[in-house]
PDB file of N, CA and C in Angstrom:
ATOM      1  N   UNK A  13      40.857  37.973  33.024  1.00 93.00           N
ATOM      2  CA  UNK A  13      39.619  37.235  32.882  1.00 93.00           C
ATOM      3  C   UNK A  13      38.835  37.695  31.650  1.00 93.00           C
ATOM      4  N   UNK A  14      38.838  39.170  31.237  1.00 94.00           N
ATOM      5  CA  UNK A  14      38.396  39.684  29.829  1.00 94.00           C
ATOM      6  C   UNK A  14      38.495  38.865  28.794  1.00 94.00           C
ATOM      7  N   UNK A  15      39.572  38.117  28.921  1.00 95.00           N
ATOM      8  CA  UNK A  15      40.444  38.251  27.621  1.00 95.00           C
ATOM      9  C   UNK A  15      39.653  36.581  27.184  1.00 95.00           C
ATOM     10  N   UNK A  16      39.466  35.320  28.325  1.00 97.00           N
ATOM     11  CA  UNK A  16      39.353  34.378  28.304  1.00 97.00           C
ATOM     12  C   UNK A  16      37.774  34.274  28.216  1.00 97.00           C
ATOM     13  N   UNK A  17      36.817  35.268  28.671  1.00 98.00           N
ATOM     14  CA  UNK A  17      35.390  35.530  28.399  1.00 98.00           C
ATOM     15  C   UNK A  17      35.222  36.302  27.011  1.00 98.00           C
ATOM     16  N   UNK A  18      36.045  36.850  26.359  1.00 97.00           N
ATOM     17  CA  UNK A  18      36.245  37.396  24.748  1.00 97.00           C
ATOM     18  C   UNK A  18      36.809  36.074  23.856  1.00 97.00           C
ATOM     19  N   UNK A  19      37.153  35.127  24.518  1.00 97.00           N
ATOM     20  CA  UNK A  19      37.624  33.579  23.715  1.00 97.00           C
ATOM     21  C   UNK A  19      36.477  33.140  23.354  1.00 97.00           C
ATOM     22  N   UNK A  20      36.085  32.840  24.799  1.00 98.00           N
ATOM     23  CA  UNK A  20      35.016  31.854  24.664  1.00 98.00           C
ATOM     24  C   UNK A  20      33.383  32.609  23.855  1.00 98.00           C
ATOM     25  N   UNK A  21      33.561  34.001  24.001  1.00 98.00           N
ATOM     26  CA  UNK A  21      32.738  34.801  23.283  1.00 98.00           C
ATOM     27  C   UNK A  21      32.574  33.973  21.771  1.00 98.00           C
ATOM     28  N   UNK A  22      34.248  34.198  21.415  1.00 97.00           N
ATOM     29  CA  UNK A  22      34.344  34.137  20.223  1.00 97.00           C
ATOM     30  C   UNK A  22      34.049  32.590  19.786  1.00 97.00           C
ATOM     31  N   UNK A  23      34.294  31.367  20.117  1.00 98.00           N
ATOM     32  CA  UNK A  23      34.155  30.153  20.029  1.00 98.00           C
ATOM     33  C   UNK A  23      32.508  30.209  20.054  1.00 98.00           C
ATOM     34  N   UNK A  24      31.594  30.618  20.939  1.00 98.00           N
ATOM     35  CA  UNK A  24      30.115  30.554  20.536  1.00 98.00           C
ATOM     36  C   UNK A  24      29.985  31.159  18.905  1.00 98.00           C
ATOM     37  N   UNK A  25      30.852  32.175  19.271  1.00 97.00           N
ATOM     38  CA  UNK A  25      30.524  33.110  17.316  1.00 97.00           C
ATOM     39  C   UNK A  25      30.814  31.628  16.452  1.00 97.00           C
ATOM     40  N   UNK A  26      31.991  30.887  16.242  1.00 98.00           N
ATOM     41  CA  UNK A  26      31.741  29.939  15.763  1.00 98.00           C
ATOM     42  C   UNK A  26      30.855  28.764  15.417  1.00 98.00           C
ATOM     43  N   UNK A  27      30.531  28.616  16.327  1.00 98.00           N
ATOM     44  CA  UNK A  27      29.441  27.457  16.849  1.00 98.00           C
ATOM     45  C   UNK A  27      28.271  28.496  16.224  1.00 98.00           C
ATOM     46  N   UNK A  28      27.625  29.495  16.117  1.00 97.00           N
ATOM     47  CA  UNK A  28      26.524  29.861  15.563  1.00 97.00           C
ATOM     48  C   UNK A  28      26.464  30.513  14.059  1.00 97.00           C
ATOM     49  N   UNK A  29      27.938  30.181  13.649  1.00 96.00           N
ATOM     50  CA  UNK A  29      28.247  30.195  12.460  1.00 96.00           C
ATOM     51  C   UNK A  29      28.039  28.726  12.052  1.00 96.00           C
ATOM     52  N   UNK A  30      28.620  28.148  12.393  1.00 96.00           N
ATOM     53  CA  UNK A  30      28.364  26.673  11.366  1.00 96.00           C
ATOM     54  C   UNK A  30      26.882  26.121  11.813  1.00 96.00           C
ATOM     55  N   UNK A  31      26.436  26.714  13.010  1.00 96.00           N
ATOM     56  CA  UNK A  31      24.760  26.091  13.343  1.00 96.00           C
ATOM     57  C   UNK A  31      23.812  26.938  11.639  1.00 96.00           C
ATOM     58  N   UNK A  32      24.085  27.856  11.563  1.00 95.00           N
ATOM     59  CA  UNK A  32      23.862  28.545  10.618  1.00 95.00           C
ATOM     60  C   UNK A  32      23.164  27.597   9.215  1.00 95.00           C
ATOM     61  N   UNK A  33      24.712  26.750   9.045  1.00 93.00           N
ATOM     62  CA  UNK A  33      24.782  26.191   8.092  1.00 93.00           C
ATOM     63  C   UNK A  33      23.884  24.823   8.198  1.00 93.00           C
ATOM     64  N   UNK A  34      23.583  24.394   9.212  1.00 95.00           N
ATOM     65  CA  UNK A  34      22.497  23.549   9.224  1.00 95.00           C
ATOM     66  C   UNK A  34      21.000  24.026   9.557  1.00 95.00           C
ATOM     67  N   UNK A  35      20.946  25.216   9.975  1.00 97.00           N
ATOM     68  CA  UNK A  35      19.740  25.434  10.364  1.00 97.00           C
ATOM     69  C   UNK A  35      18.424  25.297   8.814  1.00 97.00           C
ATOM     70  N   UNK A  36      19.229  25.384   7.411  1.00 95.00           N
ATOM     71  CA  UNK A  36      18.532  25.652   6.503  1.00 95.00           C
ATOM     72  C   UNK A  36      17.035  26.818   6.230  1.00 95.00           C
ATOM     73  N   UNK A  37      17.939  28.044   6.712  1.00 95.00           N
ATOM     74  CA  UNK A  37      17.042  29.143   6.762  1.00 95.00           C
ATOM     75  C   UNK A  37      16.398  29.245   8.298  1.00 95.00           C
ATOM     76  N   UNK A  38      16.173  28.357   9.168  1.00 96.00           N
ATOM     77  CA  UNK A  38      15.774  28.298  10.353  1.00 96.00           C
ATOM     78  C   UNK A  38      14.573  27.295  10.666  1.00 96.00           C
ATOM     79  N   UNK A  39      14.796  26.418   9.242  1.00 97.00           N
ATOM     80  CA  UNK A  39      13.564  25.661   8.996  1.00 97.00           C
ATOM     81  C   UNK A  39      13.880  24.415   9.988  1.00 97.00           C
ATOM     82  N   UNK A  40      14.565  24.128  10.798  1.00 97.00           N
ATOM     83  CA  UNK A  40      14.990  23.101  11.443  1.00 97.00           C
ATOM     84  C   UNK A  40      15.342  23.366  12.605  1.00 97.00           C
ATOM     85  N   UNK A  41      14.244  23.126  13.392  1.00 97.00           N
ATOM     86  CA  UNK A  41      14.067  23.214  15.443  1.00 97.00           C
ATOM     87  C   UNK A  41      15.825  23.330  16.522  1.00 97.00           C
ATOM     88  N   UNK A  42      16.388  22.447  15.763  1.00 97.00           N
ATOM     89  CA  UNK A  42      17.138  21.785  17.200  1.00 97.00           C
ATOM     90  C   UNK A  42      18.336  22.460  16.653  1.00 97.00           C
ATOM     91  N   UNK A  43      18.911  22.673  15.425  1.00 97.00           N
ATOM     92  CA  UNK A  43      20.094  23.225  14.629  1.00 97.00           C
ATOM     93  C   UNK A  43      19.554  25.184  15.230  1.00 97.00           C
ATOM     94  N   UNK A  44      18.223  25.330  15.056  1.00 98.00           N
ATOM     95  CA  UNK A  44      18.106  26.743  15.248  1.00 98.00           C
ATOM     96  C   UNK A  44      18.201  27.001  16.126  1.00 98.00           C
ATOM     97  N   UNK A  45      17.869  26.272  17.367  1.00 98.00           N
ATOM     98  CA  UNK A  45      17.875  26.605  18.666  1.00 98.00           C
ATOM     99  C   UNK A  45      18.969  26.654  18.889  1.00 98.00           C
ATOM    100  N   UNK A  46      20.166  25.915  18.788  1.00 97.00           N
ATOM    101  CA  UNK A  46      21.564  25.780  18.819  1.00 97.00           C
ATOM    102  C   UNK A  46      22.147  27.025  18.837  1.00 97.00           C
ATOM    103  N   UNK A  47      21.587  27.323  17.331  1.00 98.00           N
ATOM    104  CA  UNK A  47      22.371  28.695  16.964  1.00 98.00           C
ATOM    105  C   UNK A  47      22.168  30.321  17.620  1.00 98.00           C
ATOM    106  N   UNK A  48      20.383  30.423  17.969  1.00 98.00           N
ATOM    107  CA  UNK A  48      20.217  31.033  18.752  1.00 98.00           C
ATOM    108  C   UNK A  48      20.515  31.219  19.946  1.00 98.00           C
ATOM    109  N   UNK A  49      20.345  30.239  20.265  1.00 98.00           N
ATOM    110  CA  UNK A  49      21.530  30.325  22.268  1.00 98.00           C
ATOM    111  C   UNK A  49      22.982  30.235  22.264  1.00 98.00           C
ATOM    112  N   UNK A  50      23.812  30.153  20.950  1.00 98.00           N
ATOM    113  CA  UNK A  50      25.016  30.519  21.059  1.00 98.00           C
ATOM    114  C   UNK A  50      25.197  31.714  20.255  1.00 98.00           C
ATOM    115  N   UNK A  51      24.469  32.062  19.577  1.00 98.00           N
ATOM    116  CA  UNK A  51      24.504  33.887  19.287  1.00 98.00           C
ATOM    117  C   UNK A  51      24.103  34.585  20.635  1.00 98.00           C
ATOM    118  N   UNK A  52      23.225  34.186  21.319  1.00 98.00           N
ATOM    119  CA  UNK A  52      23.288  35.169  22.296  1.00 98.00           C
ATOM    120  C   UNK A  52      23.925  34.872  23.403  1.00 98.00           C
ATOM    121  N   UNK A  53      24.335  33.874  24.043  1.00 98.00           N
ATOM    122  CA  UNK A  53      25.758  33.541  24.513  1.00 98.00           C
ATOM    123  C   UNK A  53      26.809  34.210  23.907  1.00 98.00           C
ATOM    124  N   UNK A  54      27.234  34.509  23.114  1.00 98.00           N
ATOM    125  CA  UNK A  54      28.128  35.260  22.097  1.00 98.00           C
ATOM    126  C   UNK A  54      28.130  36.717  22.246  1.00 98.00           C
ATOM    127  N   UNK A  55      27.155  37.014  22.029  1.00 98.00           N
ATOM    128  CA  UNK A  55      26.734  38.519  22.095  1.00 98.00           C
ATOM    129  C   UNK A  55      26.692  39.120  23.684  1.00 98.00           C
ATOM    130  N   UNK A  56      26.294  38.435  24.558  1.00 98.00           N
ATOM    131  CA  UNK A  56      26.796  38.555  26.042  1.00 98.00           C
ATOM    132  C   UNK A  56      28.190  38.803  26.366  1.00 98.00           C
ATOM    133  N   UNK A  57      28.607  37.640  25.895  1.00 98.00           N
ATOM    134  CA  UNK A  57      29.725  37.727  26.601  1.00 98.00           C
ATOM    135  C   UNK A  57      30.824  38.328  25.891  1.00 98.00           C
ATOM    136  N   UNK A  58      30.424  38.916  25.014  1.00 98.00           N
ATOM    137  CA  UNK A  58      31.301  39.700  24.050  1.00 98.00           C
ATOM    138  C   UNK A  58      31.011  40.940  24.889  1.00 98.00           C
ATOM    139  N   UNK A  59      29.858  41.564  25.292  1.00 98.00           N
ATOM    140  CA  UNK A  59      29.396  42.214  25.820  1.00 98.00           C
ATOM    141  C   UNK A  59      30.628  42.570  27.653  1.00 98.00           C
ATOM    142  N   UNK A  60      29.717  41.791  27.971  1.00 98.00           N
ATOM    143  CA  UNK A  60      30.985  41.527  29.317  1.00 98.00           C
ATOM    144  C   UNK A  60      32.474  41.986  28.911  1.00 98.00           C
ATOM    145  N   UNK A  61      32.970  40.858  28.194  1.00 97.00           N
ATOM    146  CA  UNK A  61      33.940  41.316  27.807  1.00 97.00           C
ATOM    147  C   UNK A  61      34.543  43.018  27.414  1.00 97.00           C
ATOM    148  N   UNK A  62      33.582  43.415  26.972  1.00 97.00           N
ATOM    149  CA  UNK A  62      34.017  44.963  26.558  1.00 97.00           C
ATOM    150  C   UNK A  62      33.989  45.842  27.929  1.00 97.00           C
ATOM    151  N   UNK A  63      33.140  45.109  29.054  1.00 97.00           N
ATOM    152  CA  UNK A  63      33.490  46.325  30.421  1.00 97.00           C
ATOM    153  C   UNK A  63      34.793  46.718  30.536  1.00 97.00           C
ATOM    154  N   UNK A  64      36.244  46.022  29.971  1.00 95.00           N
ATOM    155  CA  UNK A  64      37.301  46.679  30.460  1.00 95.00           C
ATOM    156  C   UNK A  64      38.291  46.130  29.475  1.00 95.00           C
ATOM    157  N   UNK A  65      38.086  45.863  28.276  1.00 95.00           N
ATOM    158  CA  UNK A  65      38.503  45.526  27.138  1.00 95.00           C
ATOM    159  C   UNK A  65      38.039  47.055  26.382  1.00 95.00           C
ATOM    160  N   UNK A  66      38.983  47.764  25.502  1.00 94.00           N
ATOM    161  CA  UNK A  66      38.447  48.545  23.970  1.00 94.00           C
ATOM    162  C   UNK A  66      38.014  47.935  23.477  1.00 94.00           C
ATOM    163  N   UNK A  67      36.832  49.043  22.987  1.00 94.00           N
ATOM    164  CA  UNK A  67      36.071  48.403  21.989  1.00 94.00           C
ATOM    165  C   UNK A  67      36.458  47.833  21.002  1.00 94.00           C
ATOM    166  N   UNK A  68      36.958  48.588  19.875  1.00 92.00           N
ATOM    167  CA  UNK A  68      37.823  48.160  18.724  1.00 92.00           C
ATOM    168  C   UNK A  68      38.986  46.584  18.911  1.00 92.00           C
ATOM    169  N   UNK A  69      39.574  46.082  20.166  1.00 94.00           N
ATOM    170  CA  UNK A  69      39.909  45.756  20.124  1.00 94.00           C
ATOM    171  C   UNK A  69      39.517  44.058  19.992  1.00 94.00           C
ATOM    172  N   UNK A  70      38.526  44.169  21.380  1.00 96.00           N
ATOM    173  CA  UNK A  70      37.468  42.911  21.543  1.00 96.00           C
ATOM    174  C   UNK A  70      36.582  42.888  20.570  1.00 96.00           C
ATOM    175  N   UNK A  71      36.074  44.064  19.600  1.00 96.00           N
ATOM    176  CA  UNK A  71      35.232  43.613  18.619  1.00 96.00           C
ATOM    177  C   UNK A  71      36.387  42.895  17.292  1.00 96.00           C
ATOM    178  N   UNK A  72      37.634  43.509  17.465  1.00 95.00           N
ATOM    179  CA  UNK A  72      38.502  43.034  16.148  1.00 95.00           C
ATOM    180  C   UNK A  72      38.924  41.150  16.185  1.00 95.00           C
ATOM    181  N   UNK A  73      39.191  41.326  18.075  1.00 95.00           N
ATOM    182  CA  UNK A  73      39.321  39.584  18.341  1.00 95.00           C
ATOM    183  C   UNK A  73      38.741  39.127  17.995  1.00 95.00           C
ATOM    184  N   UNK A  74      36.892  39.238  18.814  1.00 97.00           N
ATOM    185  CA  UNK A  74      35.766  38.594  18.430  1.00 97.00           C
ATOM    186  C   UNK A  74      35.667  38.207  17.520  1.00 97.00           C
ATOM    187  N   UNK A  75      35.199  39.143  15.983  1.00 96.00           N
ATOM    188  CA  UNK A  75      35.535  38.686  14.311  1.00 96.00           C
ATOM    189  C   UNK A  75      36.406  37.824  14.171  1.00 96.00           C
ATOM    190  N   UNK A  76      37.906  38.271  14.511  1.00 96.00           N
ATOM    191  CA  UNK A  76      39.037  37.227  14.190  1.00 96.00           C
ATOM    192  C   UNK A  76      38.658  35.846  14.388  1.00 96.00           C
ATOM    193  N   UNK A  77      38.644  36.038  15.904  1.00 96.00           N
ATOM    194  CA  UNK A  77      38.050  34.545  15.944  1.00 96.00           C
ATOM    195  C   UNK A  77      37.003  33.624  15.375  1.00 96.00           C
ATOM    196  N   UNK A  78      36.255  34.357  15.599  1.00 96.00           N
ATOM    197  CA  UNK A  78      34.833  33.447  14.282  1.00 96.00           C
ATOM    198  C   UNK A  78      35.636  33.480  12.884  1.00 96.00           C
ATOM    199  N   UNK A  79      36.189  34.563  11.863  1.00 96.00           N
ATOM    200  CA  UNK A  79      36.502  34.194  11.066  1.00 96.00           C
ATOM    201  C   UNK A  79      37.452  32.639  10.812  1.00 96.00           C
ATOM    202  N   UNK A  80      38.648  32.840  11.421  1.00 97.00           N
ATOM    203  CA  UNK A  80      39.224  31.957  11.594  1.00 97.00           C
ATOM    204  C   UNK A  80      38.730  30.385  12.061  1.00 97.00           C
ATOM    205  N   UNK A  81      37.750  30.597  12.833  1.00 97.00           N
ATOM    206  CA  UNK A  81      37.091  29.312  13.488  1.00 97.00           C
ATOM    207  C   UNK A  81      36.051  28.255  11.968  1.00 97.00           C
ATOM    208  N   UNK A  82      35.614  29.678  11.740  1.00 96.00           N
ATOM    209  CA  UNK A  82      34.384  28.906  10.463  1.00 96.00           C
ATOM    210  C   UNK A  82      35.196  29.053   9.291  1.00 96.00           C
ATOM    211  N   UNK A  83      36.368  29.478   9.202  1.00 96.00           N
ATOM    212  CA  UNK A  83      36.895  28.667   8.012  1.00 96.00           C
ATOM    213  C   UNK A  83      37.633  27.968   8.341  1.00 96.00           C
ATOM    214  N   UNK A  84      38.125  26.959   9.510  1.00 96.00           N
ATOM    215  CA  UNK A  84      38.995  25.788   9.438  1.00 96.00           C
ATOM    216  C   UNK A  84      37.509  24.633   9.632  1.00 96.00           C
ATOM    217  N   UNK A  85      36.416  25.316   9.995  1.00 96.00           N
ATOM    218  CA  UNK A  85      35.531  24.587  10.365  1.00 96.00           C
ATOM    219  C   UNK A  85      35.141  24.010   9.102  1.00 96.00           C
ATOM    220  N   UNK A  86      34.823  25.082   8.125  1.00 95.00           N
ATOM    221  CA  UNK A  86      34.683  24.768   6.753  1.00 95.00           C
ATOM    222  C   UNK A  86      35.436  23.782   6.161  1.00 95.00           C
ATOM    223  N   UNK A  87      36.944  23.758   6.193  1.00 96.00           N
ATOM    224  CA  UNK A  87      37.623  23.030   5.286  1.00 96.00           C
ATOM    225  C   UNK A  87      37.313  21.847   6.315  1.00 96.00           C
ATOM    226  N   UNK A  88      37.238  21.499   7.446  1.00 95.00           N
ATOM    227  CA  UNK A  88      37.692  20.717   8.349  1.00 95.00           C
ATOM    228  C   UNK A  88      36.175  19.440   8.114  1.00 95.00           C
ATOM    229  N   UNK A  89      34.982  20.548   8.125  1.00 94.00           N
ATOM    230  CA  UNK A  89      33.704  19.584   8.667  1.00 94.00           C
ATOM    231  C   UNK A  89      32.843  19.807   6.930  1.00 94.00           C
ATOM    232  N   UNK A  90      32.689  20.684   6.123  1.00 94.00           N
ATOM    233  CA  UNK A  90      32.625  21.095   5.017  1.00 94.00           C
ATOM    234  C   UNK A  90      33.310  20.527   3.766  1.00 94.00           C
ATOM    235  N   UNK A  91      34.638  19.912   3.829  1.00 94.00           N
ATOM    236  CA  UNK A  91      35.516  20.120   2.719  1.00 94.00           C
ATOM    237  C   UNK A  91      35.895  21.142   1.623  1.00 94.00           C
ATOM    238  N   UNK A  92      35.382  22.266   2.168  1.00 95.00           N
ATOM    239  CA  UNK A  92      35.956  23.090   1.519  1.00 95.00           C
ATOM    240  C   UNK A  92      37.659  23.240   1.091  1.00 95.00           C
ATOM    241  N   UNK A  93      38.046  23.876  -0.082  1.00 94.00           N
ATOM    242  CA  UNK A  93      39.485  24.009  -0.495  1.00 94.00           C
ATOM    243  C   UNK A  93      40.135  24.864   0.668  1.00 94.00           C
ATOM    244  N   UNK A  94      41.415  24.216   0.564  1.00 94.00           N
ATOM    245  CA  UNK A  94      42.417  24.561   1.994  1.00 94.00           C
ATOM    246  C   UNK A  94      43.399  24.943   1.033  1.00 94.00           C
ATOM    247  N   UNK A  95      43.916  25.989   0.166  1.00 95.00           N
ATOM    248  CA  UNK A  95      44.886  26.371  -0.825  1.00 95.00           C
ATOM    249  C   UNK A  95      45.739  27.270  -0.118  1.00 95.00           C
ATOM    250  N   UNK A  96      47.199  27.948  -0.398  1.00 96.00           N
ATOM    251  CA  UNK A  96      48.046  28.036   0.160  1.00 96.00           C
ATOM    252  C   UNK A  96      47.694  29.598   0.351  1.00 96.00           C
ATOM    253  N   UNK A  97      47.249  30.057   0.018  1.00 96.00           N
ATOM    254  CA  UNK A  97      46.439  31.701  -0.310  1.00 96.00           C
ATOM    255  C   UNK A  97      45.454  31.430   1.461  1.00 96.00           C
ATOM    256  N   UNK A  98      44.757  30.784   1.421  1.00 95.00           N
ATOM    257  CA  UNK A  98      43.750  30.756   1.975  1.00 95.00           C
ATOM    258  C   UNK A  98      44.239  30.303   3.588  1.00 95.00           C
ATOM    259  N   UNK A  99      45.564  29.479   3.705  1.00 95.00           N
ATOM    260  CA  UNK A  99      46.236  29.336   4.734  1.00 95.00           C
ATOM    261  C   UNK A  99      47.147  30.690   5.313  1.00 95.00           C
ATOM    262  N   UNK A 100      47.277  30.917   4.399  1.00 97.00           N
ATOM    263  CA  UNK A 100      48.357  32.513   4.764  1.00 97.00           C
ATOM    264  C   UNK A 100      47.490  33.433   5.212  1.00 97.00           C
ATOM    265  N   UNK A 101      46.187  33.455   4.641  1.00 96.00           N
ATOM    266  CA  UNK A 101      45.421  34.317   5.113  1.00 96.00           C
ATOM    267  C   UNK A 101      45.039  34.151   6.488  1.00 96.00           C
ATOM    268  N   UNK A 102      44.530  33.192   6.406  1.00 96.00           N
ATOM    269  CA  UNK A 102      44.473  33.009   8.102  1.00 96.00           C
ATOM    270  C   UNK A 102      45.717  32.594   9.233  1.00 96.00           C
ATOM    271  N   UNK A 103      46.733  32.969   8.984  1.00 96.00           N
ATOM    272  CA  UNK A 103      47.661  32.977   9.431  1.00 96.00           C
ATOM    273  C   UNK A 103      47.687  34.369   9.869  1.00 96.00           C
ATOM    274  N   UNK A 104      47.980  35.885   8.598  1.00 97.00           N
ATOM    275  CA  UNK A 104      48.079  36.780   9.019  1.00 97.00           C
ATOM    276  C   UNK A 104      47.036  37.161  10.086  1.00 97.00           C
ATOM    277  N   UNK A 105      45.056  36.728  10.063  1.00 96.00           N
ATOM    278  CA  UNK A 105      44.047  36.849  11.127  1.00 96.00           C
ATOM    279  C   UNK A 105      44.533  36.458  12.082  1.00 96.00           C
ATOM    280  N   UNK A 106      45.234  35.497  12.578  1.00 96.00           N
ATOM    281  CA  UNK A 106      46.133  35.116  13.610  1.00 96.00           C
ATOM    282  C   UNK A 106      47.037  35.988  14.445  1.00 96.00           C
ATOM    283  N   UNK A 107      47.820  36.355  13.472  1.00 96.00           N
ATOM    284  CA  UNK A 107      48.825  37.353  13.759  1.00 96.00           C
ATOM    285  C   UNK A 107      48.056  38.602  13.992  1.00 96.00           C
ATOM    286  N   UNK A 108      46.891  38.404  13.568  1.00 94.00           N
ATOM    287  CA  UNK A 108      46.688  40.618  13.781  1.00 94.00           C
ATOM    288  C   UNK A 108      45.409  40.163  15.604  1.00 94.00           C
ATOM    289  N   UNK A 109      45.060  39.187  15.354  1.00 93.00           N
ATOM    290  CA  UNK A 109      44.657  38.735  16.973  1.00 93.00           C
ATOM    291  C   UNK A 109      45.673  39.009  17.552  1.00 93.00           C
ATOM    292  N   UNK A 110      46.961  38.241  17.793  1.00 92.00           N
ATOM    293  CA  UNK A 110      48.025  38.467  18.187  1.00 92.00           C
ATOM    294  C   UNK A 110      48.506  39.634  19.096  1.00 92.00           C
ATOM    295  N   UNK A 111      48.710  39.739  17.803  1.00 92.00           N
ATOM    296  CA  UNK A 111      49.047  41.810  17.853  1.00 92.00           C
ATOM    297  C   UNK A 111      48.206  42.557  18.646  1.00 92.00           C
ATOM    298  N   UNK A 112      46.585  42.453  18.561  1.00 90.00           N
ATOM    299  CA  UNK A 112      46.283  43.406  19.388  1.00 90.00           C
ATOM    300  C   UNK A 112      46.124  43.097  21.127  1.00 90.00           C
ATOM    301  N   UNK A 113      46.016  41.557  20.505  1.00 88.00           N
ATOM    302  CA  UNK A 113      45.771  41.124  22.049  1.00 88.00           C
ATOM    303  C   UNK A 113      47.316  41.770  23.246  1.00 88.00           C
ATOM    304  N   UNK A 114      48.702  41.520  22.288  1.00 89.00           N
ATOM    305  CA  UNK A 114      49.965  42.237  23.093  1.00 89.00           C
ATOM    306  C   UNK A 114      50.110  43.853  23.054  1.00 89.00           C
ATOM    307  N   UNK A 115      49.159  43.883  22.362  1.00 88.00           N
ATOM    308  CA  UNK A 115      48.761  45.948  22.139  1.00 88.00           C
ATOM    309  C   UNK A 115      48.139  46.003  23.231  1.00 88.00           C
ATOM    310  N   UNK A 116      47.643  45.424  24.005  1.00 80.00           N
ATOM    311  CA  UNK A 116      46.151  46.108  24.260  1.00 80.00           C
ATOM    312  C   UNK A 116      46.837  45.897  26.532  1.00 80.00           C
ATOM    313  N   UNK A 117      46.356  47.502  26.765  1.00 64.00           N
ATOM    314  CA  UNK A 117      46.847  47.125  28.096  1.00 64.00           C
ATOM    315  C   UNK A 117      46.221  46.208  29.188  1.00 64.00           C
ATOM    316  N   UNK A 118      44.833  46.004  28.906  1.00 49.00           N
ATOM    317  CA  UNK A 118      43.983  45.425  29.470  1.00 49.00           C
ATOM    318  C   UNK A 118      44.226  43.932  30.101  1.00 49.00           C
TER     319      UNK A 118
END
């Protein structure tokens, strides 16, 4: 159950990453509020998550995941460049989620 409350941790980290990007400094009510109740949704349950998760490990997912999330979000909702560098990279973030998630005895 850790592991699926450290997902969904991480999917709010997303969501208050790209709220981010609309909030325009925080000058905008409904984008900020967004972002604030899924940062701390985020931060909870990242929280939770660590009762029986390592630290290092759920904090390395957590990151992974937001990283990975707000840059497909980027190219996806953004248009940002999707170059073959930038796919591999998040491929290996993939793989090192991966990895610790089958490392980890929890």
């Amino acid at each position: 159950m850790s592991w699926l409350i450290l997902f969904v941790a991480g999917l709010l980290e997303v969501v208050w990453a790209i709220g981010l990007k609309y909030t325009e400094g925080f000058s905008k009510p409904v984008p900020s509020l967004i972002t604030i109740v899924a940062m701390i949704g985020s931060f909870y349950l990242l929280s939770v998550a660590m009762r029986s998760l390592p630290l290092g490990t759920a904090y390395a997912v957590w990151v992974g995941i937001g990283v990975v999330g707000a840059a497909i979000a980027g190219i996806a909702v953004f248009q940002e460049s999707a170059n073959l560098l930038k796919v591999l990279s998040l491929m290996m973030v993939i793989g090192g989620i991966a990895g610790l998630k089958l490392s980890s005895a929890a």
